[in-house]
Amino acid sequence: MSKIKIGCETYTWAMSGEKYKNKLDHIIEVTSKAGFKGIEPDTGFMNGFTDPKVFKETLDKNNIELSVLCHVEDWRNPKETDAEKRNANQWIEFMKHFPEAILLLVQMPGQDREHLKERQQNLLTCVNEIATRAAGEGVICSYHPNSPMGSIYRTEEDYKILLNGLDSNVIKYTPDVGHMAKGGMDPLPIIKQYRELVNCVHYKDMYDNGKWAAMGDGIIDFKGITSYLKETDFEGWIIVEDECDAAITDPDGITLKDGIYIEEVLRPLI
């Protein structure tokens, strides 16, 4: 049996604004119906589910695992602010109840890339400190860079700084193949170069003009990436995060469509 599992991210529903923010139970139901094995909620979707027991009951009812919990913050300062530290500690405590899942740290993109080196170092200091505390509690961490123009880690040169600056003893790396392509990179060579750091992978598709596509409609080589992960004995989650325009009005439909693509194209590869 393959040790690669495929899950779904709640950002597909975030595309609709606030409409689904208090409907995580509905999102989990759709995720299960689409054939996914796990869910990666953003902590902004966790209203009503901050009690681990209540959350686990909902997951079990739908035969879904918590694959990853995505925690987004600014982390602009040389150290965490009091609020940032309090928030991180809350989710570390929560994740102790899901020891196989990953706490995924993601920086909220800024409006520009001014003072870039300073901001890059501040981010590294903050996430390494969070991951050190998490590791002390038995919680697995990973970092996910993104690609908006204000992101401080969006180009290949940025990635060299990031991936050599993460404390690999306590935090690993989640490549997002869509964000990598948007930042001008070919995802597979970067994944190969830093394979030992990879403990989770995000899939989203993109057209050659840089616009997000529904999964399988764009240029991302999902077959090649999936085959490589299988060949190198990757054990973990591939998380689908579809950000195509159709998700704005029909996130449920897009997720079900993605489930068909995964069943027909990707699952035979793993």
PDB file of N, CA, C and O in Angstrom, residues 39-100:
ATOM      1  N   ILE A  39      -7.758  16.457   5.392  1.00  0.00           N
ATOM      2  CA  ILE A  39      -8.116  17.863   5.274  1.00  0.00           C
ATOM      3  C   ILE A  39      -7.001  18.717   5.878  1.00  0.00           C
ATOM      4  O   ILE A  39      -6.397  18.340   6.892  1.00  0.00           O
ATOM      5  N   GLU A  40      -6.716  19.837   5.207  1.00  0.00           N
ATOM      6  CA  GLU A  40      -5.800  20.832   5.768  1.00  0.00           C
ATOM      7  C   GLU A  40      -6.575  22.129   5.967  1.00  0.00           C
ATOM      8  O   GLU A  40      -6.694  22.937   5.043  1.00  0.00           O
ATOM      9  N   PRO A  41      -7.122  22.354   7.154  1.00  0.00           N
ATOM     10  CA  PRO A  41      -7.814  23.617   7.374  1.00  0.00           C
ATOM     11  C   PRO A  41      -6.844  24.728   7.733  1.00  0.00           C
ATOM     12  O   PRO A  41      -5.838  24.503   8.402  1.00  0.00           O
ATOM     13  N   ASP A  42      -7.149  25.912   7.255  1.00  0.00           N
ATOM     14  CA  ASP A  42      -6.528  27.123   7.783  1.00  0.00           C
ATOM     15  C   ASP A  42      -7.146  27.362   9.158  1.00  0.00           C
ATOM     16  O   ASP A  42      -8.337  27.112   9.373  1.00  0.00           O
ATOM     17  N   THR A  43      -6.360  27.852  10.111  1.00  0.00           N
ATOM     18  CA  THR A  43      -6.901  28.049  11.466  1.00  0.00           C
ATOM     19  C   THR A  43      -8.083  29.014  11.479  1.00  0.00           C
ATOM     20  O   THR A  43      -8.903  28.977  12.391  1.00  0.00           O
ATOM     21  N   GLY A  44      -8.209  29.851  10.449  1.00  0.00           N
ATOM     22  CA  GLY A  44      -9.354  30.741  10.354  1.00  0.00           C
ATOM     23  C   GLY A  44     -10.661  30.025  10.132  1.00  0.00           C
ATOM     24  O   GLY A  44     -11.738  30.607  10.313  1.00  0.00           O
ATOM     25  N   PHE A  45     -10.595  28.749   9.745  1.00  0.00           N
ATOM     26  CA  PHE A  45     -11.804  27.941   9.549  1.00  0.00           C
ATOM     27  C   PHE A  45     -12.157  27.112  10.783  1.00  0.00           C
ATOM     28  O   PHE A  45     -13.127  26.352  10.752  1.00  0.00           O
ATOM     29  N   MET A  46     -11.397  27.242  11.861  1.00  0.00           N
ATOM     30  CA  MET A  46     -11.547  26.337  12.995  1.00  0.00           C
ATOM     31  C   MET A  46     -12.570  26.807  14.037  1.00  0.00           C
ATOM     32  O   MET A  46     -12.657  26.224  15.116  1.00  0.00           O
ATOM     33  N   ASN A  47     -13.356  27.824  13.726  1.00  0.00           N
ATOM     34  CA  ASN A  47     -14.396  28.267  14.653  1.00  0.00           C
ATOM     35  C   ASN A  47     -15.330  27.103  14.971  1.00  0.00           C
ATOM     36  O   ASN A  47     -15.874  26.460  14.082  1.00  0.00           O
ATOM     37  N   GLY A  48     -15.507  26.839  16.254  1.00  0.00           N
ATOM     38  CA  GLY A  48     -16.355  25.733  16.680  1.00  0.00           C
ATOM     39  C   GLY A  48     -15.639  24.404  16.781  1.00  0.00           C
ATOM     40  O   GLY A  48     -16.234  23.416  17.221  1.00  0.00           O
ATOM     41  N   PHE A  49     -14.371  24.371  16.367  1.00  0.00           N
ATOM     42  CA  PHE A  49     -13.633  23.105  16.361  1.00  0.00           C
ATOM     43  C   PHE A  49     -12.294  23.207  17.085  1.00  0.00           C
ATOM     44  O   PHE A  49     -11.395  22.406  16.837  1.00  0.00           O
ATOM     45  N   THR A  50     -12.142  24.185  17.957  1.00  0.00           N
ATOM     46  CA  THR A  50     -10.883  24.316  18.687  1.00  0.00           C
ATOM     47  C   THR A  50     -10.741  23.283  19.800  1.00  0.00           C
ATOM     48  O   THR A  50      -9.647  23.117  20.343  1.00  0.00           O
ATOM     49  N   ASP A  51     -11.828  22.586  20.126  1.00  0.00           N
ATOM     50  CA  ASP A  51     -11.765  21.457  21.047  1.00  0.00           C
ATOM     51  C   ASP A  51     -11.336  20.234  20.239  1.00  0.00           C
ATOM     52  O   ASP A  51     -12.069  19.790  19.346  1.00  0.00           O
ATOM     53  N   PRO A  52     -10.162  19.671  20.486  1.00  0.00           N
ATOM     54  CA  PRO A  52      -9.675  18.542  19.676  1.00  0.00           C
ATOM     55  C   PRO A  52     -10.635  17.359  19.648  1.00  0.00           C
ATOM     56  O   PRO A  52     -10.761  16.687  18.618  1.00  0.00           O
ATOM     57  N   LYS A  53     -11.332  17.111  20.750  1.00  0.00           N
ATOM     58  CA  LYS A  53     -12.267  15.979  20.796  1.00  0.00           C
ATOM     59  C   LYS A  53     -13.424  16.197  19.837  1.00  0.00           C
ATOM     60  O   LYS A  53     -13.813  15.284  19.088  1.00  0.00           O
ATOM     61  N   VAL A  54     -13.978  17.394  19.834  1.00  0.00           N
ATOM     62  CA  VAL A  54     -15.092  17.718  18.928  1.00  0.00           C
ATOM     63  C   VAL A  54     -14.635  17.616  17.480  1.00  0.00           C
ATOM     64  O   VAL A  54     -15.335  17.066  16.616  1.00  0.00           O
ATOM     65  N   PHE A  55     -13.447  18.136  17.204  1.00  0.00           N
ATOM     66  CA  PHE A  55     -12.931  18.097  15.842  1.00  0.00           C
ATOM     67  C   PHE A  55     -12.701  16.661  15.390  1.00  0.00           C
ATOM     68  O   PHE A  55     -13.061  16.287  14.263  1.00  0.00           O
ATOM     69  N   LYS A  56     -12.124  15.842  16.249  1.00  0.00           N
ATOM     70  CA  LYS A  56     -11.845  14.451  15.880  1.00  0.00           C
ATOM     71  C   LYS A  56     -13.130  13.675  15.612  1.00  0.00           C
ATOM     72  O   LYS A  56     -13.183  12.835  14.705  1.00  0.00           O
ATOM     73  N   GLU A  57     -14.171  13.967  16.370  1.00  0.00           N
ATOM     74  CA  GLU A  57     -15.458  13.297  16.131  1.00  0.00           C
ATOM     75  C   GLU A  57     -15.984  13.599  14.734  1.00  0.00           C
ATOM     76  O   GLU A  57     -16.496  12.717  14.037  1.00  0.00           O
ATOM     77  N   THR A  58     -15.865  14.851  14.311  1.00  0.00           N
ATOM     78  CA  THR A  58     -16.321  15.242  12.972  1.00  0.00           C
ATOM     79  C   THR A  58     -15.470  14.580  11.898  1.00  0.00           C
ATOM     80  O   THR A  58     -15.983  14.099  10.876  1.00  0.00           O
ATOM     81  N   LEU A  59     -14.155  14.547  12.108  1.00  0.00           N
ATOM     82  CA  LEU A  59     -13.274  13.873  11.154  1.00  0.00           C
ATOM     83  C   LEU A  59     -13.615  12.391  11.041  1.00  0.00           C
ATOM     84  O   LEU A  59     -13.750  11.851   9.931  1.00  0.00           O
ATOM     85  N   ASP A  60     -13.753  11.730  12.172  1.00  0.00           N
ATOM     86  CA  ASP A  60     -14.015  10.285  12.177  1.00  0.00           C
ATOM     87  C   ASP A  60     -15.346   9.954  11.502  1.00  0.00           C
ATOM     88  O   ASP A  60     -15.456   8.950  10.787  1.00  0.00           O
ATOM     89  N   LYS A  61     -16.322  10.810  11.726  1.00  0.00           N
ATOM     90  CA  LYS A  61     -17.654  10.589  11.132  1.00  0.00           C
ATOM     91  C   LYS A  61     -17.575  10.579   9.610  1.00  0.00           C
ATOM     92  O   LYS A  61     -18.339   9.879   8.942  1.00  0.00           O
ATOM     93  N   ASN A  62     -16.629  11.325   9.064  1.00  0.00           N
ATOM     94  CA  ASN A  62     -16.476  11.428   7.609  1.00  0.00           C
ATOM     95  C   ASN A  62     -15.304  10.625   7.061  1.00  0.00           C
ATOM     96  O   ASN A  62     -14.980  10.731   5.878  1.00  0.00           O
ATOM     97  N   ASN A  63     -14.672   9.824   7.938  1.00  0.00           N
ATOM     98  CA  ASN A  63     -13.527   8.997   7.540  1.00  0.00           C
ATOM     99  C   ASN A  63     -12.421   9.850   6.915  1.00  0.00           C
ATOM    100  O   ASN A  63     -11.843   9.507   5.878  1.00  0.00           O
ATOM    101  N   ILE A  64     -12.150  10.988   7.573  1.00  0.00           N
ATOM    102  CA  ILE A  64     -11.134  11.941   7.121  1.00  0.00           C
ATOM    103  C   ILE A  64     -10.125  12.139   8.244  1.00  0.00           C
ATOM    104  O   ILE A  64     -10.477  12.171   9.414  1.00  0.00           O
ATOM    105  N   GLU A  65      -8.852  12.288   7.864  1.00  0.00           N
ATOM    106  CA  GLU A  65      -7.797  12.576   8.837  1.00  0.00           C
ATOM    107  C   GLU A  65      -7.470  14.064   8.832  1.00  0.00           C
ATOM    108  O   GLU A  65      -7.644  14.740   7.811  1.00  0.00           O
ATOM    109  N   LEU A  66      -6.961  14.557   9.947  1.00  0.00           N
ATOM    110  CA  LEU A  66      -6.309  15.853   9.925  1.00  0.00           C
ATOM    111  C   LEU A  66      -4.915  15.610   9.361  1.00  0.00           C
ATOM    112  O   LEU A  66      -4.072  14.978   9.999  1.00  0.00           O
ATOM    113  N   SER A  67      -4.680  16.098   8.165  1.00  0.00           N
ATOM    114  CA  SER A  67      -3.376  15.918   7.533  1.00  0.00           C
ATOM    115  C   SER A  67      -2.420  17.020   7.966  1.00  0.00           C
ATOM    116  O   SER A  67      -1.278  16.762   8.363  1.00  0.00           O
ATOM    117  N   VAL A  68      -2.913  18.261   7.889  1.00  0.00           N
ATOM    118  CA  VAL A  68      -2.097  19.442   8.150  1.00  0.00           C
ATOM    119  C   VAL A  68      -3.013  20.510   8.743  1.00  0.00           C
ATOM    120  O   VAL A  68      -4.182  20.595   8.382  1.00  0.00           O
ATOM    121  N   LEU A  69      -2.470  21.325   9.631  1.00  0.00           N
ATOM    122  CA  LEU A  69      -3.165  22.524  10.093  1.00  0.00           C
ATOM    123  C   LEU A  69      -2.328  23.719   9.669  1.00  0.00           C
ATOM    124  O   LEU A  69      -1.142  23.816  10.015  1.00  0.00           O
ATOM    125  N   CYS A  70      -2.928  24.635   8.918  1.00  0.00           N
ATOM    126  CA  CYS A  70      -2.215  25.775   8.357  1.00  0.00           C
ATOM    127  C   CYS A  70      -2.374  26.993   9.264  1.00  0.00           C
ATOM    128  O   CYS A  70      -3.494  27.450   9.506  1.00  0.00           O
ATOM    129  N   HIS A  71      -1.264  27.508   9.743  1.00  0.00           N
ATOM    130  CA  HIS A  71      -1.268  28.670  10.641  1.00  0.00           C
ATOM    131  C   HIS A  71      -0.559  29.835   9.956  1.00  0.00           C
ATOM    132  O   HIS A  71       0.630  29.748   9.637  1.00  0.00           O
ATOM    133  N   VAL A  72      -1.293  30.926   9.717  1.00  0.00           N
ATOM    134  CA  VAL A  72      -0.783  32.083   8.982  1.00  0.00           C
ATOM    135  C   VAL A  72      -0.593  33.255   9.938  1.00  0.00           C
ATOM    136  O   VAL A  72      -1.485  33.585  10.718  1.00  0.00           O
ATOM    137  N   GLU A  73       0.591  33.879   9.858  1.00  0.00           N
ATOM    138  CA  GLU A  73       0.877  35.074  10.664  1.00  0.00           C
ATOM    139  C   GLU A  73       1.759  36.025   9.858  1.00  0.00           C
ATOM    140  O   GLU A  73       2.238  35.681   8.773  1.00  0.00           O
ATOM    141  N   ASP A  74       2.013  37.215  10.419  1.00  0.00           N
ATOM    142  CA  ASP A  74       2.873  38.200   9.759  1.00  0.00           C
ATOM    143  C   ASP A  74       4.362  37.895   9.968  1.00  0.00           C
ATOM    144  O   ASP A  74       5.145  37.943   9.026  1.00  0.00           O
ATOM    145  N   TRP A  75       4.765  37.692  11.216  1.00  0.00           N
ATOM    146  CA  TRP A  75       6.169  37.416  11.558  1.00  0.00           C
ATOM    147  C   TRP A  75       7.123  38.413  10.881  1.00  0.00           C
ATOM    148  O   TRP A  75       8.080  38.048  10.209  1.00  0.00           O
ATOM    149  N   ARG A  76       6.874  39.699  11.101  1.00  0.00           N
ATOM    150  CA  ARG A  76       7.681  40.755  10.476  1.00  0.00           C
ATOM    151  C   ARG A  76       8.807  41.240  11.381  1.00  0.00           C
ATOM    152  O   ARG A  76       9.716  41.938  10.930  1.00  0.00           O
ATOM    153  N   ASN A  77       8.721  40.920  12.669  1.00  0.00           N
ATOM    154  CA  ASN A  77       9.650  41.469  13.650  1.00  0.00           C
ATOM    155  C   ASN A  77      10.797  40.499  13.944  1.00  0.00           C
ATOM    156  O   ASN A  77      10.705  39.312  13.633  1.00  0.00           O
ATOM    157  N   PRO A  78      11.876  40.997  14.584  1.00  0.00           N
ATOM    158  CA  PRO A  78      13.007  40.109  14.893  1.00  0.00           C
ATOM    159  C   PRO A  78      12.627  38.945  15.797  1.00  0.00           C
ATOM    160  O   PRO A  78      13.290  37.908  15.777  1.00  0.00           O
ATOM    161  N   LYS A  79      11.590  39.119  16.592  1.00  0.00           N
ATOM    162  CA  LYS A  79      11.043  38.035  17.408  1.00  0.00           C
ATOM    163  C   LYS A  79       9.527  38.053  17.284  1.00  0.00           C
ATOM    164  O   LYS A  79       8.938  39.059  16.876  1.00  0.00           O
ATOM    165  N   GLU A  80       8.888  36.951  17.652  1.00  0.00           N
ATOM    166  CA  GLU A  80       7.427  36.919  17.650  1.00  0.00           C
ATOM    167  C   GLU A  80       6.871  38.009  18.573  1.00  0.00           C
ATOM    168  O   GLU A  80       7.421  38.269  19.645  1.00  0.00           O
ATOM    169  N   THR A  81       5.775  38.615  18.162  1.00  0.00           N
ATOM    170  CA  THR A  81       5.062  39.487  19.079  1.00  0.00           C
ATOM    171  C   THR A  81       4.382  38.619  20.139  1.00  0.00           C
ATOM    172  O   THR A  81       4.263  37.389  19.986  1.00  0.00           O
ATOM    173  N   ASP A  82       3.918  39.254  21.200  1.00  0.00           N
ATOM    174  CA  ASP A  82       3.231  38.495  22.249  1.00  0.00           C
ATOM    175  C   ASP A  82       2.019  37.772  21.670  1.00  0.00           C
ATOM    176  O   ASP A  82       1.754  36.602  22.008  1.00  0.00           O
ATOM    177  N   ALA A  83       1.273  38.461  20.812  1.00  0.00           N
ATOM    178  CA  ALA A  83       0.076  37.848  20.225  1.00  0.00           C
ATOM    179  C   ALA A  83       0.453  36.683  19.319  1.00  0.00           C
ATOM    180  O   ALA A  83      -0.202  35.628  19.336  1.00  0.00           O
ATOM    181  N   GLU A  84       1.501  36.851  18.505  1.00  0.00           N
ATOM    182  CA  GLU A  84       1.934  35.772  17.619  1.00  0.00           C
ATOM    183  C   GLU A  84       2.374  34.557  18.415  1.00  0.00           C
ATOM    184  O   GLU A  84       2.037  33.406  18.065  1.00  0.00           O
ATOM    185  N   LYS A  85       3.104  34.786  19.490  1.00  0.00           N
ATOM    186  CA  LYS A  85       3.568  33.664  20.309  1.00  0.00           C
ATOM    187  C   LYS A  85       2.391  32.966  20.982  1.00  0.00           C
ATOM    188  O   LYS A  85       2.337  31.728  21.037  1.00  0.00           O
ATOM    189  N   ARG A  86       1.438  33.735  21.472  1.00  0.00           N
ATOM    190  CA  ARG A  86       0.259  33.163  22.114  1.00  0.00           C
ATOM    191  C   ARG A  86      -0.543  32.308  21.114  1.00  0.00           C
ATOM    192  O   ARG A  86      -0.973  31.200  21.431  1.00  0.00           O
ATOM    193  N   ASN A  87      -0.716  32.832  19.901  1.00  0.00           N
ATOM    194  CA  ASN A  87      -1.456  32.087  18.878  1.00  0.00           C
ATOM    195  C   ASN A  87      -0.737  30.794  18.511  1.00  0.00           C
ATOM    196  O   ASN A  87      -1.362  29.721  18.401  1.00  0.00           O
ATOM    197  N   ALA A  88       0.566  30.881  18.297  1.00  0.00           N
ATOM    198  CA  ALA A  88       1.328  29.685  17.932  1.00  0.00           C
ATOM    199  C   ALA A  88       1.251  28.635  19.032  1.00  0.00           C
ATOM    200  O   ALA A  88       1.057  27.437  18.762  1.00  0.00           O
ATOM    201  N   ASN A  89       1.381  29.057  20.272  1.00  0.00           N
ATOM    202  CA  ASN A  89       1.338  28.101  21.380  1.00  0.00           C
ATOM    203  C   ASN A  89      -0.026  27.435  21.500  1.00  0.00           C
ATOM    204  O   ASN A  89      -0.121  26.253  21.862  1.00  0.00           O
ATOM    205  N   GLN A  90      -1.078  28.196  21.193  1.00  0.00           N
ATOM    206  CA  GLN A  90      -2.426  27.608  21.212  1.00  0.00           C
ATOM    207  C   GLN A  90      -2.521  26.446  20.222  1.00  0.00           C
ATOM    208  O   GLN A  90      -3.053  25.381  20.547  1.00  0.00           O
ATOM    209  N   TRP A  91      -1.981  26.655  19.015  1.00  0.00           N
ATOM    210  CA  TRP A  91      -2.104  25.611  18.003  1.00  0.00           C
ATOM    211  C   TRP A  91      -1.111  24.471  18.223  1.00  0.00           C
ATOM    212  O   TRP A  91      -1.389  23.322  17.861  1.00  0.00           O
ATOM    213  N   ILE A  92       0.012  24.760  18.834  1.00  0.00           N
ATOM    214  CA  ILE A  92       0.916  23.674  19.223  1.00  0.00           C
ATOM    215  C   ILE A  92       0.213  22.761  20.222  1.00  0.00           C
ATOM    216  O   ILE A  92       0.263  21.523  20.111  1.00  0.00           O
ATOM    217  N   GLU A  93      -0.448  23.354  21.196  1.00  0.00           N
ATOM    218  CA  GLU A  93      -1.195  22.566  22.191  1.00  0.00           C
ATOM    219  C   GLU A  93      -2.276  21.731  21.517  1.00  0.00           C
ATOM    220  O   GLU A  93      -2.454  20.551  21.830  1.00  0.00           O
ATOM    221  N   PHE A  94      -2.982  22.326  20.561  1.00  0.00           N
ATOM    222  CA  PHE A  94      -4.022  21.612  19.816  1.00  0.00           C
ATOM    223  C   PHE A  94      -3.427  20.434  19.051  1.00  0.00           C
ATOM    224  O   PHE A  94      -3.973  19.318  19.068  1.00  0.00           O
ATOM    225  N   MET A  95      -2.298  20.657  18.395  1.00  0.00           N
ATOM    226  CA  MET A  95      -1.714  19.621  17.546  1.00  0.00           C
ATOM    227  C   MET A  95      -1.133  18.456  18.334  1.00  0.00           C
ATOM    228  O   MET A  95      -0.899  17.385  17.762  1.00  0.00           O
ATOM    229  N   LYS A  96      -0.924  18.622  19.610  1.00  0.00           N
ATOM    230  CA  LYS A  96      -0.472  17.500  20.435  1.00  0.00           C
ATOM    231  C   LYS A  96      -1.482  16.367  20.418  1.00  0.00           C
ATOM    232  O   LYS A  96      -1.132  15.209  20.652  1.00  0.00           O
ATOM    233  N   HIS A  97      -2.744  16.671  20.101  1.00  0.00           N
ATOM    234  CA  HIS A  97      -3.788  15.651  20.031  1.00  0.00           C
ATOM    235  C   HIS A  97      -3.816  14.947  18.670  1.00  0.00           C
ATOM    236  O   HIS A  97      -4.567  13.991  18.484  1.00  0.00           O
ATOM    237  N   PHE A  98      -3.009  15.443  17.716  1.00  0.00           N
ATOM    238  CA  PHE A  98      -2.949  14.853  16.370  1.00  0.00           C
ATOM    239  C   PHE A  98      -1.475  14.663  15.995  1.00  0.00           C
ATOM    240  O   PHE A  98      -0.944  15.355  15.114  1.00  0.00           O
ATOM    241  N   PRO A  99      -0.798  13.734  16.665  1.00  0.00           N
ATOM    242  CA  PRO A  99       0.666  13.639  16.552  1.00  0.00           C
ATOM    243  C   PRO A  99       1.182  13.260  15.172  1.00  0.00           C
ATOM    244  O   PRO A  99       2.371  13.459  14.890  1.00  0.00           O
ATOM    245  N   GLU A 100       0.341  12.741  14.299  1.00  0.00           N
ATOM    246  CA  GLU A 100       0.786  12.379  12.957  1.00  0.00           C
ATOM    247  C   GLU A 100       0.643  13.540  11.975  1.00  0.00           C
ATOM    248  O   GLU A 100       1.179  13.484  10.863  1.00  0.00           O
TER     249      GLU A 100
END
